[in-house]
Amino acid sequence: MEVITKINEMRAKVLSVKDRKKSIGFVPTMGAIHDGHISLMRSARSENDELIVSIFLNPTQFDKGEDFDNYPRQLNQDIELIRKENVDVIFSPGTEEMYPDGYCTNVRQDRITDALCGRVRPGHFNGVTTIVTKLFNIIKPDRAYFGQKDYQQSAVIERLVRDLNMDIDIQVCPTVREEDGLALSSRNKRLNLEERQNALSIYGSLLKARSMFASNIRDAKEIIEEMASVIKKTNHTKIDYISIVNARTLEDLSLINEKALAAVAVWIGNTRLIDNTILE
Ligand code: PAF
């Protein structure tokens, strides 16, 4: 496995793969690798000739005062975890390499980014669309892999690829959970034991939504209120949002009469976690 930090070296490698007419699978990450990332790598490994994983903690997708400084950093440990997955190349550029002096171009997407996390994290998705476009331009993957836990991010990237005519197949893979239901996230590493326990209320609220939907309740407000009460029963939690939206457009629904997404963002102490479930 090669670890490449320079864009020109990465480009040369990609060129040699393309010359050999091999397909490229790509898993972009910000490091702090967990089993959710590993499952993306396994899907990508089974569907492509070459597998490239990027590790880049992208500063432009964190809002002011947000958790960039506290985001877990463990590059050496990440490299060892990724090595076990039969990955061909890790692309791990520094910030200066991706955003050199004078950098001033951004990719902005409207509409889908106005909903859910976009409402409470201004600028976040522009940071994501910009870095993902840059990574796609460097790595030129045939297929790129994202997790359903970041449902809105996947929707934004699917739209980005369509709108900008990028010839890349976006694969969205199921959320990986701990046995007790907590969705895997790099941010879970920051939870202490009590917070880890409190975080289970997030999954509990999604189960509540699913069971209400299964009993034919279609009123979004009613479901949201019950979801909120599951979370509020737990100490030291602060709801950022609970929404039920059209699963395609991410627009708020009052009546669930089409495929919907119940999405939740909750502060557990100083850590903000998100999760979601499809209702259909
Ligand atoms: O999901 C993430 O880890 C990041 O948002 C991504 C897609 C790697 C872009 O920085």
XYZ file of C-alpha atoms and ligand atoms in Angstrom:
290
model
C 0.000 0.000 0.000
C 1.340 3.411 -0.960
C 0.778 6.560 1.086
C 0.830 9.600 -1.199
C 0.773 13.166 0.100
C 1.394 15.205 -3.066
C -1.250 15.946 -5.709
C 1.153 15.530 -8.659
C 2.243 12.091 -7.393
C -1.385 11.083 -6.918
C -2.180 12.214 -10.464
C 0.732 10.196 -11.866
C -0.507 7.111 -10.035
C -4.081 7.609 -11.315
C -2.748 8.018 -14.857
C -0.886 4.715 -14.660
C -4.036 2.944 -13.377
C -6.102 4.445 -16.202
C -3.431 3.432 -18.747
C -3.885 -0.149 -17.587
C -7.665 0.259 -18.118
C -8.362 -0.537 -14.465
C -11.356 0.831 -12.563
C -10.864 3.044 -9.507
C -12.993 2.852 -6.356
C -12.658 5.786 -3.975
C -13.523 6.205 -0.290
C -13.014 9.791 0.925
C -12.570 10.165 4.697
C -11.435 12.686 7.273
C -9.589 9.962 9.186
C -10.521 8.589 12.627
C -11.329 5.403 10.746
C -14.077 3.156 12.186
C -16.009 0.118 11.004
C -18.388 2.326 8.998
C -15.448 3.435 6.827
C -14.171 -0.142 6.708
C -17.504 -1.363 5.340
C -17.284 1.299 2.581
C -13.768 0.075 1.755
C -14.965 -3.536 1.573
C -17.769 -2.627 -0.824
C -15.347 -0.586 -2.916
C -12.747 -3.382 -2.841
C -15.221 -5.905 -4.207
C -16.400 -3.662 -7.069
C -13.190 -2.075 -8.407
C -9.696 -3.006 -9.575
C -7.898 -0.284 -7.595
C -8.964 1.129 -4.261
C -7.939 4.597 -3.146
C -8.815 6.015 0.287
C -8.231 9.665 1.122
C -7.590 11.032 4.597
C -7.971 14.783 4.711
C -9.413 16.693 7.642
C -11.052 19.404 5.603
C -11.049 22.716 7.522
C -13.516 24.449 5.177
C -16.446 22.219 6.154
C -16.286 23.108 9.854
C -18.189 26.209 10.915
C -16.688 28.848 13.153
C -16.226 27.750 16.725
C -17.115 24.240 15.715
C -15.301 21.033 16.458
C -12.382 21.185 14.000
C -9.789 21.485 16.775
C -11.335 18.622 18.745
C -11.877 16.323 15.782
C -9.972 13.069 16.462
C -6.616 12.839 14.660
C -4.852 9.442 14.509
C -3.081 9.197 11.154
C -0.695 6.334 12.004
C -3.450 4.229 13.535
C -5.677 4.985 10.503
C -2.964 3.860 8.085
C -2.626 0.531 9.924
C -6.417 -0.033 9.922
C -6.659 0.762 6.214
C -3.659 -1.429 5.355
C -5.620 -4.480 6.562
C -8.325 -3.793 3.968
C -6.139 -4.421 0.969
C -6.268 -0.777 -0.100
C -3.861 0.207 -2.899
C -3.267 3.865 -2.096
C -3.924 6.273 0.758
C -4.017 9.884 -0.393
C -3.267 12.050 2.614
C -2.390 15.591 1.570
C -1.660 18.449 3.977
C -3.898 21.529 4.197
C -1.395 23.658 2.226
C -1.393 21.096 -0.573
C -5.191 21.277 -0.969
C -5.645 24.973 -0.166
C -2.416 26.750 -1.147
C -1.890 30.478 -0.660
C -4.283 32.462 -2.839
C -6.913 29.729 -2.990
C -10.311 31.374 -3.648
C -12.676 29.035 -5.523
C -15.674 27.268 -4.003
C -18.381 24.938 -5.258
C -21.776 26.009 -3.923
C -24.963 24.013 -4.066
C -28.414 25.441 -3.301
C -31.725 23.921 -2.219
C -30.743 20.488 -0.865
C -28.174 22.245 1.317
C -30.851 24.535 2.798
C -32.473 21.683 4.739
C -31.502 19.718 7.875
C -27.805 20.196 8.767
C -27.459 22.966 6.162
C -29.847 25.104 8.208
C -27.798 24.854 11.387
C -24.266 24.605 9.947
C -23.898 27.509 7.516
C -21.186 26.935 4.925
C -20.683 23.295 5.886
C -21.921 21.765 2.641
C -20.037 24.259 0.471
C -16.906 22.999 2.194
C -17.960 19.420 1.430
C -18.885 20.020 -2.231
C -15.657 21.937 -2.765
C -13.323 19.345 -1.263
C -15.176 16.421 -2.845
C -14.974 18.099 -6.281
C -11.243 18.645 -5.778
C -10.704 15.049 -4.677
C -12.769 13.724 -7.600
C -10.694 15.847 -10.013
C -7.460 14.452 -8.609
C -8.497 10.807 -8.202
C -10.922 10.479 -11.129
C -12.750 7.521 -9.591
C -15.224 5.328 -11.434
C -17.147 4.817 -8.194
C -17.143 6.712 -4.897
C -18.573 5.414 -1.619
C -20.472 7.299 1.102
C -22.423 6.203 4.190
C -26.160 6.580 4.700
C -25.578 7.996 8.186
C -24.635 11.234 6.422
C -27.769 10.991 4.299
C -27.857 14.667 3.358
C -24.185 14.632 2.387
C -24.830 11.665 0.069
C -27.831 13.446 -1.473
C -25.767 16.607 -1.975
C -22.972 14.666 -3.643
C -25.342 12.693 -5.882
C -26.778 16.029 -7.005
C -23.304 17.576 -7.425
C -22.225 14.748 -9.712
C -25.408 15.011 -11.757
C -25.405 18.810 -12.000
C -21.730 19.134 -12.915
C -21.773 16.122 -15.295
C -19.126 14.184 -13.420
C -18.854 10.667 -14.769
C -18.765 9.027 -11.328
C -21.077 6.433 -9.859
C -22.032 7.367 -6.261
C -22.675 4.375 -4.008
C -24.480 4.967 -0.721
C -23.904 2.146 1.774
C -26.007 1.289 4.865
C -25.231 2.847 8.246
C -23.102 0.589 10.435
C -24.266 0.426 14.069
C -22.928 -0.818 17.371
C -24.866 -3.778 18.773
C -26.984 -1.430 20.876
C -27.901 0.682 17.834
C -25.521 3.661 18.106
C -24.479 4.658 14.579
C -20.696 4.545 14.117
C -19.149 7.988 13.839
C -15.666 9.395 14.347
C -17.225 11.771 16.875
C -18.283 8.855 19.131
C -14.640 8.718 20.249
C -15.233 11.941 22.164
C -18.093 10.601 24.305
C -17.423 9.633 27.901
C -19.202 6.580 29.353
C -22.262 8.498 30.516
C -22.540 10.405 27.219
C -22.148 7.148 25.290
C -25.164 5.824 27.209
C -27.151 9.037 26.653
C -26.413 8.882 22.923
C -28.571 5.758 22.673
C -31.634 7.987 22.901
C -30.920 9.015 19.289
C -31.424 5.484 18.007
C -34.364 5.142 20.421
C -36.028 8.138 18.755
C -35.577 6.576 15.307
C -37.071 3.292 16.510
C -40.007 5.312 17.842
C -40.498 6.920 14.423
C -40.345 3.545 12.715
C -42.856 1.942 15.058
C -45.310 4.851 14.758
C -44.979 4.746 10.977
C -45.543 0.977 11.046
C -48.771 1.594 12.955
C -49.926 3.802 10.108
C -49.340 7.172 11.741
C -48.562 9.594 8.917
C -48.654 12.949 10.695
C -45.044 14.192 10.780
C -45.574 16.589 13.692
C -47.011 13.844 15.865
C -44.059 11.565 15.146
C -41.509 14.353 15.692
C -43.034 15.185 19.082
C -42.761 11.575 20.211
C -39.184 11.342 18.933
C -38.319 14.513 20.853
C -39.826 13.145 24.038
C -37.607 10.020 23.787
C -34.523 12.253 23.592
C -35.648 14.730 26.246
C -36.078 11.904 28.766
C -32.297 11.512 28.690
C -30.053 13.899 30.654
C -27.505 16.213 29.041
C -28.980 16.034 25.563
C -29.918 19.043 23.457
C -31.908 18.583 20.268
C -30.419 20.491 17.336
C -33.209 19.373 15.009
C -35.620 16.537 14.376
C -37.132 16.610 10.887
C -39.212 14.452 8.632
C -38.503 15.283 5.015
C -39.071 14.009 1.501
C -36.225 11.482 1.073
C -35.369 12.849 -2.381
C -35.726 16.631 -2.104
C -35.200 16.881 1.693
C -38.134 19.286 1.895
C -40.179 19.186 5.113
C -43.250 16.961 5.009
C -46.318 17.466 7.153
C -47.994 14.305 5.908
C -45.887 11.249 5.068
C -47.368 10.164 1.760
C -44.106 9.442 -0.070
C -40.697 7.986 0.789
C -39.551 9.996 3.795
C -36.489 10.448 5.947
C -36.632 10.985 9.692
C -33.400 12.792 10.562
C -32.038 13.780 13.931
C -29.150 15.944 15.171
C -28.518 16.019 18.900
C -25.849 17.514 21.130
C -24.627 14.984 23.656
C -22.583 17.193 25.962
C -20.202 18.980 23.571
C -20.514 16.432 20.782
C -23.045 16.778 17.997
C -24.283 13.479 16.567
C -26.604 12.829 13.635
C -28.593 9.803 12.558
C -31.573 8.987 10.357
C -33.966 6.330 9.170
C -36.017 5.900 6.022
C -39.801 5.684 6.419
C -41.471 4.003 3.489
O -17.890 12.369 5.318
C -16.746 12.846 5.466
O -15.898 12.276 6.168
C -16.394 14.147 4.773
O -17.464 15.015 4.762
C -15.816 13.952 3.359
C -16.838 13.368 2.409
C -14.596 13.061 3.431
C -15.385 15.317 2.791
O -14.426 15.925 3.596
